[in-house]
Amino acid sequence: MRPPPGQPLTTEAIRSCLSTRIIGAVLHVHDEVDSTNHLAADLALAGAPDGTVVVADAQTKGRGRLGRPWVSPAGMNLYTSILLTRAQNSRFMTWIPLMAAIAVVRAILHTTGALLRIKWPNDVLAYRDGRSRKLAGILAETAGSRPGTHRAVVVGIGINVNMPIEAFPDDLQPIATSLLIETGRHIDRIPLLARLLLEMEQLYESLLEQETDGLTTAYHELCDTLGRQVRIELVGGGHAEGTAEAIAEDGALRLRTNTGTILEIRAGDVVHLR
Ligand code: BTN
């Protein structure tokens, strides 16, 4: 297969493109790891600072939400994990994956002009021919909760960038996509990564200043789940069905069930029914 144009992912090339102050100030770049989230969690335990970033060209055990694998071949996509150590309270914890989804959509729009949408909480979808396909995903996990240390959050982001359709496993081909497939162009991963880290830094700063109004507005604009009839598979079992009405102040999804009860859901897997 022809390698995509664009520079290889090296520390020097990424650093020369970065315009952030905190996120990426400490940067670990690898050819291959098992999972950037795993490595970032180890770094958190070893006391890595806020904003530490891990990037890999390939992952051998890329992890998705709800225990699913994340397909992570070399030379095509972005796999990165960002360590956030100042996001200690639970209100922030619900917002972080949503914030990361906004950052991904904004970075992709800035770099490629493609406008994507978010399925709550943080699936990034492209729409084509009346159907949505998943282009990027986010796995936020807690790490580094030793006594005397703050709880850190590892925000893992996978963006399918230059992946041709045949590189996806058969079962994903109808439901997954990449920027290459959507735009017909190869995209240089480094400017996209640099923009992603900048968008993350700006949103993280507003979250730390407790300014969630801007986040709420941005998320409402980009989220395709709101206003829809949905079925939510709840973490820990069971499901709920109803209309997704709004995002609560702490980032939870407010669902009006078919019996009229209002539920606030903080984790789950959504199916858009209509
Ligand atoms: C999802 O299932 O939607 C979440 C996918 C998250 C994938 C990224 S790739 C970088 C980081 N490392 C991992 O092992 N997973 C996340």
JSON list of N, CA, C and O in Angstrom, two decimals, residues 136-163:
[
{"chain": "A", "resi": 136, "resn": "ALA", "atom": "N", "xyz": [-14.03, 8.93, 14.70]},
{"chain": "A", "resi": 136, "resn": "ALA", "atom": "CA", "xyz": [-13.08, 9.10, 15.82]},
{"chain": "A", "resi": 136, "resn": "ALA", "atom": "C", "xyz": [-13.77, 8.69, 17.10]},
{"chain": "A", "resi": 136, "resn": "ALA", "atom": "O", "xyz": [-15.00, 8.74, 17.20]},
{"chain": "A", "resi": 137, "resn": "GLY", "atom": "N", "xyz": [-12.96, 8.28, 18.08]},
{"chain": "A", "resi": 137, "resn": "GLY", "atom": "CA", "xyz": [-13.52, 7.89, 19.37]},
{"chain": "A", "resi": 137, "resn": "GLY", "atom": "C", "xyz": [-12.62, 8.35, 20.50]},
{"chain": "A", "resi": 137, "resn": "GLY", "atom": "O", "xyz": [-11.42, 8.62, 20.30]},
{"chain": "A", "resi": 138, "resn": "ILE", "atom": "N", "xyz": [-13.20, 8.42, 21.68]},
{"chain": "A", "resi": 138, "resn": "ILE", "atom": "CA", "xyz": [-12.49, 8.93, 22.85]},
{"chain": "A", "resi": 138, "resn": "ILE", "atom": "C", "xyz": [-12.69, 7.98, 24.02]},
{"chain": "A", "resi": 138, "resn": "ILE", "atom": "O", "xyz": [-13.83, 7.54, 24.27]},
{"chain": "A", "resi": 139, "resn": "LEU", "atom": "N", "xyz": [-11.61, 7.65, 24.68]},
{"chain": "A", "resi": 139, "resn": "LEU", "atom": "CA", "xyz": [-11.68, 6.78, 25.87]},
{"chain": "A", "resi": 139, "resn": "LEU", "atom": "C", "xyz": [-11.02, 7.52, 27.03]},
{"chain": "A", "resi": 139, "resn": "LEU", "atom": "O", "xyz": [-9.80, 7.65, 27.06]},
{"chain": "A", "resi": 140, "resn": "ALA", "atom": "N", "xyz": [-11.85, 8.04, 27.94]},
{"chain": "A", "resi": 140, "resn": "ALA", "atom": "CA", "xyz": [-11.31, 8.76, 29.11]},
{"chain": "A", "resi": 140, "resn": "ALA", "atom": "C", "xyz": [-11.30, 7.82, 30.30]},
{"chain": "A", "resi": 140, "resn": "ALA", "atom": "O", "xyz": [-12.32, 7.20, 30.61]},
{"chain": "A", "resi": 141, "resn": "GLU", "atom": "N", "xyz": [-10.15, 7.70, 30.95]},
{"chain": "A", "resi": 141, "resn": "GLU", "atom": "CA", "xyz": [-10.00, 6.77, 32.08]},
{"chain": "A", "resi": 141, "resn": "GLU", "atom": "C", "xyz": [-9.29, 7.49, 33.22]},
{"chain": "A", "resi": 141, "resn": "GLU", "atom": "O", "xyz": [-8.45, 8.36, 32.97]},
{"chain": "A", "resi": 142, "resn": "THR", "atom": "N", "xyz": [-9.58, 7.08, 34.45]},
{"chain": "A", "resi": 142, "resn": "THR", "atom": "CA", "xyz": [-8.86, 7.69, 35.59]},
{"chain": "A", "resi": 142, "resn": "THR", "atom": "C", "xyz": [-7.59, 6.88, 35.86]},
{"chain": "A", "resi": 142, "resn": "THR", "atom": "O", "xyz": [-7.53, 5.69, 35.61]},
{"chain": "A", "resi": 143, "resn": "ALA", "atom": "N", "xyz": [-6.60, 7.57, 36.38]},
{"chain": "A", "resi": 143, "resn": "ALA", "atom": "CA", "xyz": [-5.32, 6.91, 36.68]},
{"chain": "A", "resi": 143, "resn": "ALA", "atom": "C", "xyz": [-4.61, 7.70, 37.76]},
{"chain": "A", "resi": 143, "resn": "ALA", "atom": "O", "xyz": [-4.93, 8.86, 38.00]},
{"chain": "A", "resi": 144, "resn": "GLY", "atom": "N", "xyz": [-3.67, 7.06, 38.40]},
{"chain": "A", "resi": 144, "resn": "GLY", "atom": "CA", "xyz": [-2.78, 7.79, 39.29]},
{"chain": "A", "resi": 144, "resn": "GLY", "atom": "C", "xyz": [-3.44, 8.31, 40.54]},
{"chain": "A", "resi": 144, "resn": "GLY", "atom": "O", "xyz": [-3.27, 9.46, 40.92]},
{"chain": "A", "resi": 145, "resn": "SER", "atom": "N", "xyz": [-4.22, 7.44, 41.21]},
{"chain": "A", "resi": 145, "resn": "SER", "atom": "CA", "xyz": [-4.89, 7.92, 42.42]},
{"chain": "A", "resi": 145, "resn": "SER", "atom": "C", "xyz": [-4.18, 7.41, 43.69]},
{"chain": "A", "resi": 145, "resn": "SER", "atom": "O", "xyz": [-4.81, 6.89, 44.58]},
{"chain": "A", "resi": 146, "resn": "ARG", "atom": "N", "xyz": [-2.86, 7.56, 43.72]},
{"chain": "A", "resi": 146, "resn": "ARG", "atom": "CA", "xyz": [-2.14, 7.20, 44.95]},
{"chain": "A", "resi": 146, "resn": "ARG", "atom": "C", "xyz": [-2.51, 8.19, 46.05]},
{"chain": "A", "resi": 146, "resn": "ARG", "atom": "O", "xyz": [-2.81, 9.34, 45.75]},
{"chain": "A", "resi": 147, "resn": "PRO", "atom": "N", "xyz": [-2.45, 7.76, 47.34]},
{"chain": "A", "resi": 147, "resn": "PRO", "atom": "CA", "xyz": [-2.73, 8.71, 48.41]},
{"chain": "A", "resi": 147, "resn": "PRO", "atom": "C", "xyz": [-1.79, 9.91, 48.27]},
{"chain": "A", "resi": 147, "resn": "PRO", "atom": "O", "xyz": [-0.61, 9.74, 47.97]},
{"chain": "A", "resi": 148, "resn": "GLY", "atom": "N", "xyz": [-2.32, 11.09, 48.45]},
{"chain": "A", "resi": 148, "resn": "GLY", "atom": "CA", "xyz": [-1.47, 12.28, 48.39]},
{"chain": "A", "resi": 148, "resn": "GLY", "atom": "C", "xyz": [-1.30, 12.81, 46.98]},
{"chain": "A", "resi": 148, "resn": "GLY", "atom": "O", "xyz": [-0.75, 13.89, 46.80]},
{"chain": "A", "resi": 149, "resn": "THR", "atom": "N", "xyz": [-1.77, 12.07, 45.99]},
{"chain": "A", "resi": 149, "resn": "THR", "atom": "CA", "xyz": [-1.70, 12.61, 44.63]},
{"chain": "A", "resi": 149, "resn": "THR", "atom": "C", "xyz": [-3.12, 12.89, 44.15]},
{"chain": "A", "resi": 149, "resn": "THR", "atom": "O", "xyz": [-4.08, 12.32, 44.67]},
{"chain": "A", "resi": 150, "resn": "HIS", "atom": "N", "xyz": [-3.23, 13.75, 43.16]},
{"chain": "A", "resi": 150, "resn": "HIS", "atom": "CA", "xyz": [-4.55, 14.01, 42.59]},
{"chain": "A", "resi": 150, "resn": "HIS", "atom": "C", "xyz": [-4.91, 12.88, 41.66]},
{"chain": "A", "resi": 150, "resn": "HIS", "atom": "O", "xyz": [-4.06, 12.24, 41.07]},
{"chain": "A", "resi": 151, "resn": "ARG", "atom": "N", "xyz": [-6.21, 12.69, 41.51]},
{"chain": "A", "resi": 151, "resn": "ARG", "atom": "CA", "xyz": [-6.66, 11.76, 40.48]},
{"chain": "A", "resi": 151, "resn": "ARG", "atom": "C", "xyz": [-6.39, 12.39, 39.13]},
{"chain": "A", "resi": 151, "resn": "ARG", "atom": "O", "xyz": [-6.76, 13.53, 38.89]},
{"chain": "A", "resi": 152, "resn": "ALA", "atom": "N", "xyz": [-5.75, 11.63, 38.26]},
{"chain": "A", "resi": 152, "resn": "ALA", "atom": "CA", "xyz": [-5.51, 12.14, 36.92]},
{"chain": "A", "resi": 152, "resn": "ALA", "atom": "C", "xyz": [-6.48, 11.48, 35.95]},
{"chain": "A", "resi": 152, "resn": "ALA", "atom": "O", "xyz": [-6.95, 10.37, 36.20]},
{"chain": "A", "resi": 153, "resn": "VAL", "atom": "N", "xyz": [-6.75, 12.16, 34.87]},
{"chain": "A", "resi": 153, "resn": "VAL", "atom": "CA", "xyz": [-7.58, 11.58, 33.82]},
{"chain": "A", "resi": 153, "resn": "VAL", "atom": "C", "xyz": [-6.72, 11.41, 32.58]},
{"chain": "A", "resi": 153, "resn": "VAL", "atom": "O", "xyz": [-6.00, 12.33, 32.18]},
{"chain": "A", "resi": 154, "resn": "VAL", "atom": "N", "xyz": [-6.79, 10.22, 31.99]},
{"chain": "A", "resi": 154, "resn": "VAL", "atom": "CA", "xyz": [-6.13, 9.97, 30.71]},
{"chain": "A", "resi": 154, "resn": "VAL", "atom": "C", "xyz": [-7.21, 10.07, 29.64]},
{"chain": "A", "resi": 154, "resn": "VAL", "atom": "O", "xyz": [-8.20, 9.34, 29.67]},
{"chain": "A", "resi": 155, "resn": "VAL", "atom": "N", "xyz": [-7.02, 11.01, 28.70]},
{"chain": "A", "resi": 155, "resn": "VAL", "atom": "CA", "xyz": [-7.99, 11.17, 27.61]},
{"chain": "A", "resi": 155, "resn": "VAL", "atom": "C", "xyz": [-7.36, 10.58, 26.35]},
{"chain": "A", "resi": 155, "resn": "VAL", "atom": "O", "xyz": [-6.44, 11.16, 25.77]},
{"chain": "A", "resi": 156, "resn": "GLY", "atom": "N", "xyz": [-7.83, 9.40, 25.96]},
{"chain": "A", "resi": 156, "resn": "GLY", "atom": "CA", "xyz": [-7.30, 8.73, 24.76]},
{"chain": "A", "resi": 156, "resn": "GLY", "atom": "C", "xyz": [-8.16, 9.09, 23.56]},
{"chain": "A", "resi": 156, "resn": "GLY", "atom": "O", "xyz": [-9.40, 9.01, 23.62]},
{"chain": "A", "resi": 157, "resn": "ILE", "atom": "N", "xyz": [-7.51, 9.50, 22.49]},
{"chain": "A", "resi": 157, "resn": "ILE", "atom": "CA", "xyz": [-8.24, 9.92, 21.29]},
{"chain": "A", "resi": 157, "resn": "ILE", "atom": "C", "xyz": [-7.72, 9.14, 20.08]},
{"chain": "A", "resi": 157, "resn": "ILE", "atom": "O", "xyz": [-6.51, 9.11, 19.83]},
{"chain": "A", "resi": 158, "resn": "GLY", "atom": "N", "xyz": [-8.62, 8.51, 19.37]},
{"chain": "A", "resi": 158, "resn": "GLY", "atom": "CA", "xyz": [-8.26, 7.83, 18.13]},
{"chain": "A", "resi": 158, "resn": "GLY", "atom": "C", "xyz": [-9.01, 8.47, 16.97]},
{"chain": "A", "resi": 158, "resn": "GLY", "atom": "O", "xyz": [-10.25, 8.58, 17.03]},
{"chain": "A", "resi": 159, "resn": "ILE", "atom": "N", "xyz": [-8.28, 8.94, 15.96]},
{"chain": "A", "resi": 159, "resn": "ILE", "atom": "CA", "xyz": [-8.92, 9.53, 14.77]},
{"chain": "A", "resi": 159, "resn": "ILE", "atom": "C", "xyz": [-8.49, 8.73, 13.55]},
{"chain": "A", "resi": 159, "resn": "ILE", "atom": "O", "xyz": [-7.28, 8.55, 13.32]},
{"chain": "A", "resi": 160, "resn": "ASN", "atom": "N", "xyz": [-9.46, 8.22, 12.81]},
{"chain": "A", "resi": 160, "resn": "ASN", "atom": "CA", "xyz": [-9.14, 7.51, 11.57]},
{"chain": "A", "resi": 160, "resn": "ASN", "atom": "C", "xyz": [-8.83, 8.56, 10.51]},
{"chain": "A", "resi": 160, "resn": "ASN", "atom": "O", "xyz": [-9.73, 9.27, 10.06]},
{"chain": "A", "resi": 161, "resn": "VAL", "atom": "N", "xyz": [-7.57, 8.65, 10.12]},
{"chain": "A", "resi": 161, "resn": "VAL", "atom": "CA", "xyz": [-7.16, 9.75, 9.24]},
{"chain": "A", "resi": 161, "resn": "VAL", "atom": "C", "xyz": [-7.00, 9.25, 7.80]},
{"chain": "A", "resi": 161, "resn": "VAL", "atom": "O", "xyz": [-7.81, 9.57, 6.93]},
{"chain": "A", "resi": 162, "resn": "ASN", "atom": "N", "xyz": [-5.98, 8.46, 7.55]},
{"chain": "A", "resi": 162, "resn": "ASN", "atom": "CA", "xyz": [-5.69, 8.05, 6.16]},
{"chain": "A", "resi": 162, "resn": "ASN", "atom": "C", "xyz": [-5.97, 6.57, 5.93]},
{"chain": "A", "resi": 162, "resn": "ASN", "atom": "O", "xyz": [-5.29, 5.91, 5.15]},
{"chain": "A", "resi": 163, "resn": "MET", "atom": "N", "xyz": [-6.96, 6.07, 6.63]},
{"chain": "A", "resi": 163, "resn": "MET", "atom": "CA", "xyz": [-7.27, 4.63, 6.57]},
{"chain": "A", "resi": 163, "resn": "MET", "atom": "C", "xyz": [-8.21, 4.36, 5.40]},
{"chain": "A", "resi": 163, "resn": "MET", "atom": "O", "xyz": [-9.35, 4.86, 5.38]}
]
